[in-house]
Coordinates of C-alpha atoms in Angstrom, one line a residue:
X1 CA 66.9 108.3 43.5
X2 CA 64.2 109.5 46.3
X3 CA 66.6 112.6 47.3
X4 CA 65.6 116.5 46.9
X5 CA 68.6 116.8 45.1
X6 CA 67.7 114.2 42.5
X7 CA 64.4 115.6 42.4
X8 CA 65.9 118.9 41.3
X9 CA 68.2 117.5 38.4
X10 CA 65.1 115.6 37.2
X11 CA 62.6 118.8 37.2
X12 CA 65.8 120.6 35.2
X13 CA 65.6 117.7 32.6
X14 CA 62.1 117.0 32.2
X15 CA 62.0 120.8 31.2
X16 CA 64.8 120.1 29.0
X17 CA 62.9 117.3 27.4
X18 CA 59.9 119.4 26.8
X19 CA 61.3 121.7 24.8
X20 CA 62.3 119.4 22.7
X21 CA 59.8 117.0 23.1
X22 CA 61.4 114.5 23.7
X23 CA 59.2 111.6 25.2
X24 CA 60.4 109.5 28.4
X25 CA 59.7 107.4 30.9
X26 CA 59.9 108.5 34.8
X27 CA 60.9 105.9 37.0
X28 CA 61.3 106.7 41.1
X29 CA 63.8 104.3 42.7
X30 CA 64.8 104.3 46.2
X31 CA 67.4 101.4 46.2
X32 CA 69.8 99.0 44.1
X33 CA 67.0 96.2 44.4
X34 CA 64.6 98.4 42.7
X35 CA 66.9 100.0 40.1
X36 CA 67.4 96.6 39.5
X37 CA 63.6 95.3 39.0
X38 CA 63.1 98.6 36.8
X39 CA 66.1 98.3 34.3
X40 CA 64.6 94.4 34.0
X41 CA 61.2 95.6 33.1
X42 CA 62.2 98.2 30.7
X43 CA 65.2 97.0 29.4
X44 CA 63.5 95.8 25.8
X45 CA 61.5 99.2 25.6
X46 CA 64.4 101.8 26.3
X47 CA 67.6 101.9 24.8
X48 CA 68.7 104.7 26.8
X49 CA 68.8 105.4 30.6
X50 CA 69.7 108.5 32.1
X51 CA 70.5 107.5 36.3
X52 CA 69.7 110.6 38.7
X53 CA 71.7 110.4 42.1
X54 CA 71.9 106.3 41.8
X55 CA 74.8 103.8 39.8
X56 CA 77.9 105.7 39.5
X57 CA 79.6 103.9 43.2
X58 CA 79.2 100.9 41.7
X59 CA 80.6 98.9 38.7
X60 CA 77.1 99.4 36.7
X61 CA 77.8 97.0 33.8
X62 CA 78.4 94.0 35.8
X63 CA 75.5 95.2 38.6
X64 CA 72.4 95.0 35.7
X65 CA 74.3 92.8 32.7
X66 CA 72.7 94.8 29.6
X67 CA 72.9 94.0 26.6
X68 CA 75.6 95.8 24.0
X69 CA 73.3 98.3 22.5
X70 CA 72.3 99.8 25.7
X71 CA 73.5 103.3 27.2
X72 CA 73.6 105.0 30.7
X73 CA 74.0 108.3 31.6
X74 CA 75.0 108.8 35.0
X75 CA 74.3 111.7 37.1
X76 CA 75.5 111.4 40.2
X77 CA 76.6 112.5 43.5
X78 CA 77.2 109.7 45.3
X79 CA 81.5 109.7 45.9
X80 CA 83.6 107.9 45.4
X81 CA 82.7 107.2 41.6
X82 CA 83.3 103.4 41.0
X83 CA 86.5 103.6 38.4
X84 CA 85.2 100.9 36.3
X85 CA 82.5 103.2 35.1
X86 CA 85.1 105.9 34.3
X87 CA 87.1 103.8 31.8
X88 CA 84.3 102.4 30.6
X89 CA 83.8 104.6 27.4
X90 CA 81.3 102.9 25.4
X91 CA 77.7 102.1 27.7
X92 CA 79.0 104.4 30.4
X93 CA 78.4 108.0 30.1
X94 CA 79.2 110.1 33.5
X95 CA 78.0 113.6 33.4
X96 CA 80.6 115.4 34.7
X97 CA 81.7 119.2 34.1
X98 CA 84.4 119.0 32.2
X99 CA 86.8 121.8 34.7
X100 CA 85.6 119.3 37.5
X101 CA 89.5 117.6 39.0
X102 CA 88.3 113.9 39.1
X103 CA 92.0 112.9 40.0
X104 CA 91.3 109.5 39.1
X105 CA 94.4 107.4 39.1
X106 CA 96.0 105.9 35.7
X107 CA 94.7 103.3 34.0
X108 CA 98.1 101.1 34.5
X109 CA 97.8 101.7 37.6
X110 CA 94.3 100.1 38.7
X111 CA 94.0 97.5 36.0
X112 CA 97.4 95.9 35.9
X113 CA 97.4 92.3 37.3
X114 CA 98.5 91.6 40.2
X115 CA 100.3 88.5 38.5
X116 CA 102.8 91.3 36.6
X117 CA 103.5 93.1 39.5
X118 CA 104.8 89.8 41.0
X119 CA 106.8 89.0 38.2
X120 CA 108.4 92.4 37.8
X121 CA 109.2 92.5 41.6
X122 CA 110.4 89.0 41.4
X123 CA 112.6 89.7 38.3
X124 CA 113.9 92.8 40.0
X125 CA 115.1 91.2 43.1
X126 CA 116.8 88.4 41.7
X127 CA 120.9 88.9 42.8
X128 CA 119.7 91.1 45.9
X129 CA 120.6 90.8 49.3
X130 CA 117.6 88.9 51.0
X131 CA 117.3 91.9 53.4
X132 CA 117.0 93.9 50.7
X133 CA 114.3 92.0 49.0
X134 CA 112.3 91.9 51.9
X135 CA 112.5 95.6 52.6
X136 CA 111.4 95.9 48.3
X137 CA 108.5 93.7 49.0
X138 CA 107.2 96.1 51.9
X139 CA 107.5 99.0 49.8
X140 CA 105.4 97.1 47.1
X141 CA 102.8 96.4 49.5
X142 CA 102.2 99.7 51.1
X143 CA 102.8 101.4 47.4
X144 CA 99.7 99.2 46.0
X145 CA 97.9 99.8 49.3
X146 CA 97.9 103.2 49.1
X147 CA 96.8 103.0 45.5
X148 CA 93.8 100.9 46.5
X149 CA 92.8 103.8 49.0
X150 CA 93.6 106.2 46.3
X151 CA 90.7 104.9 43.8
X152 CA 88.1 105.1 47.0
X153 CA 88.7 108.4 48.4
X154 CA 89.4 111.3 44.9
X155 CA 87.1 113.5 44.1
X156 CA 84.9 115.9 46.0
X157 CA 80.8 115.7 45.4
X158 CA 79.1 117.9 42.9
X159 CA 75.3 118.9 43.4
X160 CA 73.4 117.2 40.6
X161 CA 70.8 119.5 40.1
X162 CA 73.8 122.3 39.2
X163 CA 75.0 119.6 36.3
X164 CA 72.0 119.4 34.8
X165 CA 71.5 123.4 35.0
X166 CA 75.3 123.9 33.0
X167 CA 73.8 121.6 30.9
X168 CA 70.5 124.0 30.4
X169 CA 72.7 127.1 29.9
X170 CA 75.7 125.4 27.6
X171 CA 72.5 125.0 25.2
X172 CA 70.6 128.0 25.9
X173 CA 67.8 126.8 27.3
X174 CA 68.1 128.0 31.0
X175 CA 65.0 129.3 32.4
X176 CA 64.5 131.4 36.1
X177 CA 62.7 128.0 37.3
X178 CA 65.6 125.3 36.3
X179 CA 67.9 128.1 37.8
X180 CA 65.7 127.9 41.3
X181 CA 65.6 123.8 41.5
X182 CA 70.0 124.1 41.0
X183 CA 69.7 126.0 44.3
X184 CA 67.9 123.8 46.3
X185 CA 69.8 121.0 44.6
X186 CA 72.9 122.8 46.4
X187 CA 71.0 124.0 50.0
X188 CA 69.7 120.2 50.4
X189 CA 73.5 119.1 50.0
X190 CA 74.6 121.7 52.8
X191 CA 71.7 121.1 55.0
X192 CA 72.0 117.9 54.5
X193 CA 75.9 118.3 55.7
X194 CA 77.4 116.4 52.6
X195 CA 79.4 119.3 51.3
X196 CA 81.8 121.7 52.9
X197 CA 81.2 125.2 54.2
X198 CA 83.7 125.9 51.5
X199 CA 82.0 124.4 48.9
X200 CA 78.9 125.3 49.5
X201 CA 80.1 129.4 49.2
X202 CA 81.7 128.4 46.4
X203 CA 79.0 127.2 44.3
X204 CA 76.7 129.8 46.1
X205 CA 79.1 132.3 44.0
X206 CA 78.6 130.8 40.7
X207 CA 75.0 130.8 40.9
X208 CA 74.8 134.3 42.3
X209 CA 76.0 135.0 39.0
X210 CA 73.2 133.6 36.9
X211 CA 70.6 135.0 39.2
X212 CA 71.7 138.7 38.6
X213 CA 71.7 137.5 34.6
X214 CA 68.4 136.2 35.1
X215 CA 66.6 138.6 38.0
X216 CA 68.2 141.7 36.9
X217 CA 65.7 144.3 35.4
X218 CA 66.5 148.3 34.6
X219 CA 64.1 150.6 36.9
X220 CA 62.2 152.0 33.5
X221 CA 58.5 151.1 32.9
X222 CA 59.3 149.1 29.9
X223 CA 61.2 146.6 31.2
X224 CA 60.3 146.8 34.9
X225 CA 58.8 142.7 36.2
X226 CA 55.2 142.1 36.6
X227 CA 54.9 141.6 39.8
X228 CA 53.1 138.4 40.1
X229 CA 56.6 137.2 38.7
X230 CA 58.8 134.6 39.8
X231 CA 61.8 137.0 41.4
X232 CA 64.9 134.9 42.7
X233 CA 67.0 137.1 45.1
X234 CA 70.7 136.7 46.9
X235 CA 70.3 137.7 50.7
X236 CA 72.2 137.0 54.0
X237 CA 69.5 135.3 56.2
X238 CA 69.1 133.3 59.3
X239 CA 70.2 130.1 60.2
X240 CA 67.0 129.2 61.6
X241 CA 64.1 126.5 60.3
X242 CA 61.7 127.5 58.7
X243 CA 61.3 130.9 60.8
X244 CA 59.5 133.1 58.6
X245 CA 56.2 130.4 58.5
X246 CA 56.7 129.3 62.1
X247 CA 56.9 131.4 65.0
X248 CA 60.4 132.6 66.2
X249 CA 60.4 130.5 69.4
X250 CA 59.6 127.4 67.8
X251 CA 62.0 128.4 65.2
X252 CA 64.8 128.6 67.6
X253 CA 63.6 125.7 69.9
X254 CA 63.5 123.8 66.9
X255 CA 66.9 124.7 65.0
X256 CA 69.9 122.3 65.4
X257 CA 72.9 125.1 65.5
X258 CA 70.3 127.3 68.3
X259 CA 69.0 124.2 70.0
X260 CA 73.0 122.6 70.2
X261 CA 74.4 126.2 71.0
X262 CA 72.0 127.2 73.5
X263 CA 71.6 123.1 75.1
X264 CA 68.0 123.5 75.0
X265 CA 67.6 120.1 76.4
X266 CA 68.7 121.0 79.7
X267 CA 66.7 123.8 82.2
X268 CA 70.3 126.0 82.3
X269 CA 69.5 125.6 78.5
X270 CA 66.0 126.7 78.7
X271 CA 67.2 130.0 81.0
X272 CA 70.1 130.7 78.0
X273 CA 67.2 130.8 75.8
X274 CA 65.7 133.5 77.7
X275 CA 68.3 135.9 78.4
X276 CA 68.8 135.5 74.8
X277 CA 65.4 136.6 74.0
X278 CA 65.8 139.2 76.8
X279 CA 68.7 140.8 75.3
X280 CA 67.3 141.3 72.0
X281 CA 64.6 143.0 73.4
X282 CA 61.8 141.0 72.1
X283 CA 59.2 140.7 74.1
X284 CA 57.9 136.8 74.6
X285 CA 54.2 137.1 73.2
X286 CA 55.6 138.6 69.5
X287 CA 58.4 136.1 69.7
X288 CA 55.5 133.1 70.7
X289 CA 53.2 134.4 67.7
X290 CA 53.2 133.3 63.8
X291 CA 55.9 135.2 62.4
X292 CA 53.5 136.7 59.6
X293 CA 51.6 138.1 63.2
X294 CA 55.0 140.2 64.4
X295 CA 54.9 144.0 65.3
X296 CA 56.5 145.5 61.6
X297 CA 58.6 147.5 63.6
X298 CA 60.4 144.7 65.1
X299 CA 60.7 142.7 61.9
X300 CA 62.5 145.6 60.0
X301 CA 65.4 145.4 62.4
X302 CA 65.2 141.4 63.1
X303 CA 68.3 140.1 61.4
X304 CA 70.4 142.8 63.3
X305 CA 69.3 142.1 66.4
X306 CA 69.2 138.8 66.5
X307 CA 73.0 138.7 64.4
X308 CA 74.6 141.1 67.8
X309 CA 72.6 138.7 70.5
X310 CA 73.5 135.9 68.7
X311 CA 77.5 136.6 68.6
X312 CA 77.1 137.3 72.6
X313 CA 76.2 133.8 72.9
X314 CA 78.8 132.0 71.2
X315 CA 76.3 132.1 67.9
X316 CA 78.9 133.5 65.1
X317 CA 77.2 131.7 62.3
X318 CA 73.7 132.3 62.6
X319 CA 73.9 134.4 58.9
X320 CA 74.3 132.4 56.2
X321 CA 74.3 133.0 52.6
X322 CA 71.0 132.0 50.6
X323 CA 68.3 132.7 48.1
X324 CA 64.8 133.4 48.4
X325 CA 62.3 133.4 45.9
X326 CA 59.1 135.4 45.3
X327 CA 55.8 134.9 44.0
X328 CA 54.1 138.1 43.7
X329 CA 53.2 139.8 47.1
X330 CA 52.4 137.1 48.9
X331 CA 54.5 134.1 48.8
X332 CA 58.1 134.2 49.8
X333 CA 59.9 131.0 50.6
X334 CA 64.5 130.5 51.1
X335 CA 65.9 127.3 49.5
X336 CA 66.3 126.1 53.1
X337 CA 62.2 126.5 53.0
X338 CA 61.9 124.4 50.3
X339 CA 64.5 121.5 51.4
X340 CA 63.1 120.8 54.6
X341 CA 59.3 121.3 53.4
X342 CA 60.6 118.3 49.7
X343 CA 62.2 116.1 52.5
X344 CA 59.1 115.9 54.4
X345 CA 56.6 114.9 51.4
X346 CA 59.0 112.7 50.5
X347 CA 59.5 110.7 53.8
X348 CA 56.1 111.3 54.9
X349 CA 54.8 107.7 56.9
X350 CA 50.9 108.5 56.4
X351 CA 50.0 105.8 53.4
X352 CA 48.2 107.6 50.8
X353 CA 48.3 105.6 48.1
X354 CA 51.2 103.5 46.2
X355 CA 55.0 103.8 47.2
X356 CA 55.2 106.4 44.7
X357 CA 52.7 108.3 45.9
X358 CA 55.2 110.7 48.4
X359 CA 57.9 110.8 45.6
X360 CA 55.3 112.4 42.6
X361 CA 53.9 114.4 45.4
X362 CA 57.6 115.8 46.6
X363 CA 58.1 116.2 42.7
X364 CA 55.0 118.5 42.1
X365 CA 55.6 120.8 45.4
X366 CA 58.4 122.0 43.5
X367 CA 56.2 123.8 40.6
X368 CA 55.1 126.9 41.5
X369 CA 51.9 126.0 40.4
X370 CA 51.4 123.7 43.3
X371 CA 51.8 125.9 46.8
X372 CA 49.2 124.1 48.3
X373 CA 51.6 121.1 48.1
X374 CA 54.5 122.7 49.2
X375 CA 52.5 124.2 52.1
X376 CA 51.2 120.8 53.0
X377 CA 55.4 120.0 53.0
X378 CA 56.2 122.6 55.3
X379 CA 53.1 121.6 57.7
X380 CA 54.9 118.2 57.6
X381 CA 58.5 119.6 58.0
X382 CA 57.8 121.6 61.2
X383 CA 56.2 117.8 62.6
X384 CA 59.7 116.4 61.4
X385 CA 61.8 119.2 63.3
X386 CA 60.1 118.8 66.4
X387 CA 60.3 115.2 66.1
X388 CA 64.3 115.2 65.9
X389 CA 64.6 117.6 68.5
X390 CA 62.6 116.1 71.2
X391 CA 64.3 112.7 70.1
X392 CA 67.9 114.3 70.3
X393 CA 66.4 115.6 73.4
X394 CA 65.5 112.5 75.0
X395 CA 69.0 110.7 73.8
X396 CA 71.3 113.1 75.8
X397 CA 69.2 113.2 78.6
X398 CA 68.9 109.3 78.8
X399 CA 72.6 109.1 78.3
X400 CA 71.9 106.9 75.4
X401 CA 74.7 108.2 73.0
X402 CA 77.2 105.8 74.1
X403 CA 81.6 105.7 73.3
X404 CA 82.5 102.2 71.4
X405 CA 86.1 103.1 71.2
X406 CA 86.7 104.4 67.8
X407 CA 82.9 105.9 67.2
X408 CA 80.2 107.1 69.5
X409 CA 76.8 104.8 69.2
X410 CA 73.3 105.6 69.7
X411 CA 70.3 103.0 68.9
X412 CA 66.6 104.0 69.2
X413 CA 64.5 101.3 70.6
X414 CA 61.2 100.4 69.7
X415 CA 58.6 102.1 71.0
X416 CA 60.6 105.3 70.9
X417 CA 57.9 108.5 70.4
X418 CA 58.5 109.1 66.4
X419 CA 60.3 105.6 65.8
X420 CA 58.3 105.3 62.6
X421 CA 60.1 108.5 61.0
X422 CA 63.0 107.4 61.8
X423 CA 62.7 104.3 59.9
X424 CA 63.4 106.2 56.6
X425 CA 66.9 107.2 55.9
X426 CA 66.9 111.1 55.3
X427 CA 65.5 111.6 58.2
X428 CA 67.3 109.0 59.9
X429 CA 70.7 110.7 58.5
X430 CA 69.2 114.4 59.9
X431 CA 68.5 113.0 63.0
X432 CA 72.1 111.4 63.7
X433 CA 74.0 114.8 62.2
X434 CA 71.4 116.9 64.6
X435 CA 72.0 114.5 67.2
X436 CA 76.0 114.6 66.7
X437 CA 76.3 118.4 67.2
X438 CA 74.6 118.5 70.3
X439 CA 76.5 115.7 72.3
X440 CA 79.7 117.4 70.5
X441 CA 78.2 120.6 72.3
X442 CA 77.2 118.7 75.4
X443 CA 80.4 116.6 76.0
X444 CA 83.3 117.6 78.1
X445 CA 85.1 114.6 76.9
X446 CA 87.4 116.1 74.4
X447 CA 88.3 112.6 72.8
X448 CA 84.6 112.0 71.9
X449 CA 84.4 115.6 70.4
X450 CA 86.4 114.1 67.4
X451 CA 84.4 110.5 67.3
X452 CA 82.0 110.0 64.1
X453 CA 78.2 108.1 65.4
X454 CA 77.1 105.3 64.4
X455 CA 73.2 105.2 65.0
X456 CA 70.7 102.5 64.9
X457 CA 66.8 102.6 64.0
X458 CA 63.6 100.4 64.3
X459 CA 63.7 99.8 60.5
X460 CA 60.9 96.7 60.1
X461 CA 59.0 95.0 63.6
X462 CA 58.0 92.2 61.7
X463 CA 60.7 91.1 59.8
X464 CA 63.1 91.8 62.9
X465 CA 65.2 94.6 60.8
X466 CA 67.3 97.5 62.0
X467 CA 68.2 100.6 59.6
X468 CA 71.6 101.6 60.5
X469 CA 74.1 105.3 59.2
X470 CA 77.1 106.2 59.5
X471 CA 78.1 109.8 60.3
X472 CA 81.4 111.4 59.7
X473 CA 82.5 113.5 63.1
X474 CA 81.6 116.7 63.7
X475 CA 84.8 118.5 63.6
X476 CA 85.6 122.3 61.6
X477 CA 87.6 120.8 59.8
X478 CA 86.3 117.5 58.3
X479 CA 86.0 117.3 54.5
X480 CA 83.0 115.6 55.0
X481 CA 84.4 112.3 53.6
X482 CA 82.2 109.2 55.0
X483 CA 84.4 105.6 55.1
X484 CA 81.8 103.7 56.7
X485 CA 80.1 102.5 54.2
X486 CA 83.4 99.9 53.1
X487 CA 83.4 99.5 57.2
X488 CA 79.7 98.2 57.2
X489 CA 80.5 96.0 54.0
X490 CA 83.5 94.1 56.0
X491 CA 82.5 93.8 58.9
X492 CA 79.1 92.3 57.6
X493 CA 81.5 89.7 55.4
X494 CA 83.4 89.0 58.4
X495 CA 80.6 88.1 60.8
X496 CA 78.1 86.8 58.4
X497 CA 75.8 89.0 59.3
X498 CA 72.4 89.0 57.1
X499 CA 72.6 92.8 56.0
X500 CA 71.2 94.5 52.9
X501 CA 73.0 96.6 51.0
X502 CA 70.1 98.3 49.6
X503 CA 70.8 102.2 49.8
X504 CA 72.6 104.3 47.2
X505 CA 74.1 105.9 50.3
X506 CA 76.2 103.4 51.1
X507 CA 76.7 104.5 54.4
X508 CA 73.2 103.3 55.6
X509 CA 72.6 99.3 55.7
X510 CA 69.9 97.5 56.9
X511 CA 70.4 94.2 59.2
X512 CA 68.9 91.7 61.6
X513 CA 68.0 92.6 65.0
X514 CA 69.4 89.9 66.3
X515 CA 73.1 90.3 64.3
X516 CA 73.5 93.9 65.7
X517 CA 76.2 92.7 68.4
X518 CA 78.3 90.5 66.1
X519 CA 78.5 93.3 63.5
X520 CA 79.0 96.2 66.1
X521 CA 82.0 94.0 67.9
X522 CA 83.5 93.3 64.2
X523 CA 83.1 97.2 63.2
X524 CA 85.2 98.1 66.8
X525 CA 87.5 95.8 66.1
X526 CA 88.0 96.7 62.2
X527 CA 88.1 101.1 62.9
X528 CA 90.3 100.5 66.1

């Protein structure tokens, strides 16, 4: 799948293959239709397909009809994980870690006709009181309801990238590099917002872990690192994009939790901004300069100053836990470097070539052989940042975020500065989560502080197609859970709308301009 953490698990087993030499064929999909039209044309040719971040929310088998001797192997993070492909033990093979709680219900209890349950209840309430039948027949109902729900919602998400590097270590073949691409498989799944806080410290712990295995050398000559090495290193850093190859101001103008904190959109906003600056005491041409270009004296104290300024004004998570990585003297990027700077490449709008083109591209700015790729990424990301902010910008000030009852709603309309962008659905999805925290942050309604968004895009002039995501709310404690994608699928059924189904992500459909109010009244009407 066209994702950085798919990219990530794939780099991990290409190196895999290598070593072995094993040959394969790569194959960059971005949707079902294309999965589809691949598996077709290399059905006869393969008899084994391994599926990177696409095919486990879905009943596979029935999806692309193979033939008896074919397998899969499934790695993905897509939740919930169709059941079907769980039971299925033969063509099926999800790669799971095996300590990983999949609470997947019994196998009675999802495949058992409906027909015996009717005759067992019927048998059983034969000589009862009708009163008492009726109040059986409830309790049936809700019980298999709940059970329905129950195969939907189990099982929390699990980075990709950090299966395929268990993988590498259970056999020994885990290298420094496939140890970097697991964590910014991990940082594009928390900047991203898919997993927890919790989560995302928790898996930060068990990869700290193999980078002191891996970094750690004893301060004797003999074993000391070259140092045009590759070092990965564990630091506390800032919560701010791309800062250290930006200047600080556009950094913070730029960031969603300083932009949402601070309400940058607004002139009080603005003023917040500079008292902020103010109190850290750094004067306004250093903080307006490349970061590269700052005074050394200020830079050795940054993080401090900024993390006691910062909690002044309401800012008590600007540190965050991450890892860097260094190339020699020179070159020193964080995973959160590297995410927004893979996104970019990969959603970039300027035609260069064939469709797969931006994916091979995204692909290769993850070697460290190619930094003038990656560079060219993080060119593109700092377009893309400023892009979502001025949009986000632009939405709260035109009051176009909008309360449909049980979600908030937002649609871009063409002609929108940046419209293009936001036609692809990464940044689409950064957009509405950037988008979300600020009106959560701007909003004294307390009843829309717990709404999820629903946002809309310019997907296709021509063919007179929106793109359309769902976004869970913005709340501390939401488990990150999104529903909507069973929300878009009945209320297209229900209204007939011509939608496409096309995503991985089932949370982002596609559909007809001129269906958008039929399938927005049936979506109020189904979440109310």
């Amino acid at each position: 799948a066209s994702d950085v953490d798919a990219l990530c698990a794939c780099k991990i087993l290409q190196a895999l293959f290598q070593c072995d030499h094993v040959q394969y064929t790569l194959v960059p999909v971005s949707g079902w239709q294309e999965l589809e039209t691949a598996f077709l044309e290399h059905k006869d040719q393969f008899k084994y397909f391994v599926l990177i971040n696409c095919g486990a929310n879905v009943d596979l088998l029935e999806i692309l009809q193979p033939e008896e001797d074919t397998f899969f192997f499934v790695c993905d993070s897509h939740r919930p994980i169709n059941v079907v492909n769980v039971y299925n033990d033969t063509q099926v093979k999800l790669l799971v870690k095996q300590d990983d709680d999949l609470n997947v219900p019994a196998y009675d209890d999802i495949f058992r006709d409906e027909e015996d349950e009717e005759e067992d209840s019927e048998n059983e309430s034969d000589g009862l009181e009708p009163s008492e039948k009726r109040r059986r027949f409830e309790e049936d109902v809700i019980e298999r309801t709940m059970k329905r729900r129950q195969r939907r919602e189990w099982e929390a998400r699990r980075c990709s990238a950090m299966v395929m590097f268990d993988l590498a270590w259970i056999m020994s073949k885990d290298l420094n590099d496939m140890l970097w691409w697991a964590i910014v498989g991990l940082t594009d799944q928390w900047v991203q917002d898919k997993i927890t806080q919790m989560k995302y410290v928790t898996d930060i712990g068990i990869l700290q872990r193999h980078v002191s295995r891996h970094n750690h050398r004893n301060e004797d000559e003999e074993n000391s690192l070259s140092i045009d090495c590759m070092r990965i290193a564990f630091e506390y850093d800032l919560r701010l994009a791309l800062y250290q190859h930006w200047s600080l101001y556009e950094s913070l103008c730029n960031t969603s939790y300083t932009s949402a904190s601070l309400k940058l959109w607004s002139v009080q906003g603005q003023k917040r901004l500079q008292e902020f600056l103010a109190d850290m005491g750094l004067p306004l041409r250093q903080v307006k300069q490349k970061f590269n270009s700052m005074d050394m004296s200020l830079k050795e104290n940054l993080r401090e100053m900024i993390e006691e300024s910062a909690n002044k004004f309401g800012m008590k998570d600007l540190r965050v836990q991450t890892f860097s990585i260094h190339f020699g003297f020179k070159n020193k990027f964080s995973a959160t470097d590297i995410v927004y700077a893979t996104v970019s490449l990969m959603e970039n709008i300027e035609k260069e070539g064939p469709e797969t083109t931006n994916f091979i591209k995204a692909l290769d700015s993850l070697s460290r052989g190619n930094l003038d790729k990656l560079h060219q990424g993080l060119d593109l990301a700092k377009k893309q940042l400023r892009a979502i902010q001025q949009t986000v910008a632009s939405c709260i000030c035109t009051n176009l975020v909008i309360s449909q009852g049980p979600f908030l709603y937002c649609s871009l309309m063409e002609g929108t500065p940046d419209v293009k962008l936001f036609s692809k659905p990464v940044s689409l999805c950064l957009l509405s989560k950037y988008l979300l925290k600020s009106f959560v942050c701007s909003t004294k309604n307390k009843r829309c502080k717990l709404l999820p968004l629903v946002m809309a895009a310019p997907m296709d002039v021509e063919r007179g197609t929106v793109i359309m995501v769902g976004i869970p709310p913005e709340t501390e404690s939401s488990d990150k859970k999104n529903f909507f994608g069973r929300a878009f699928e009945k209320a297209a059924d229900s209204t007939n709308s011509r939608t496409l189904h096309n995503h991985f992500d089932m949370s982002i459909i596609e559909l007809k301009t001129e269906d958008r109010s039929k399938f927005l009244d049936a979506l109020i009407s189904l979440l109310s």
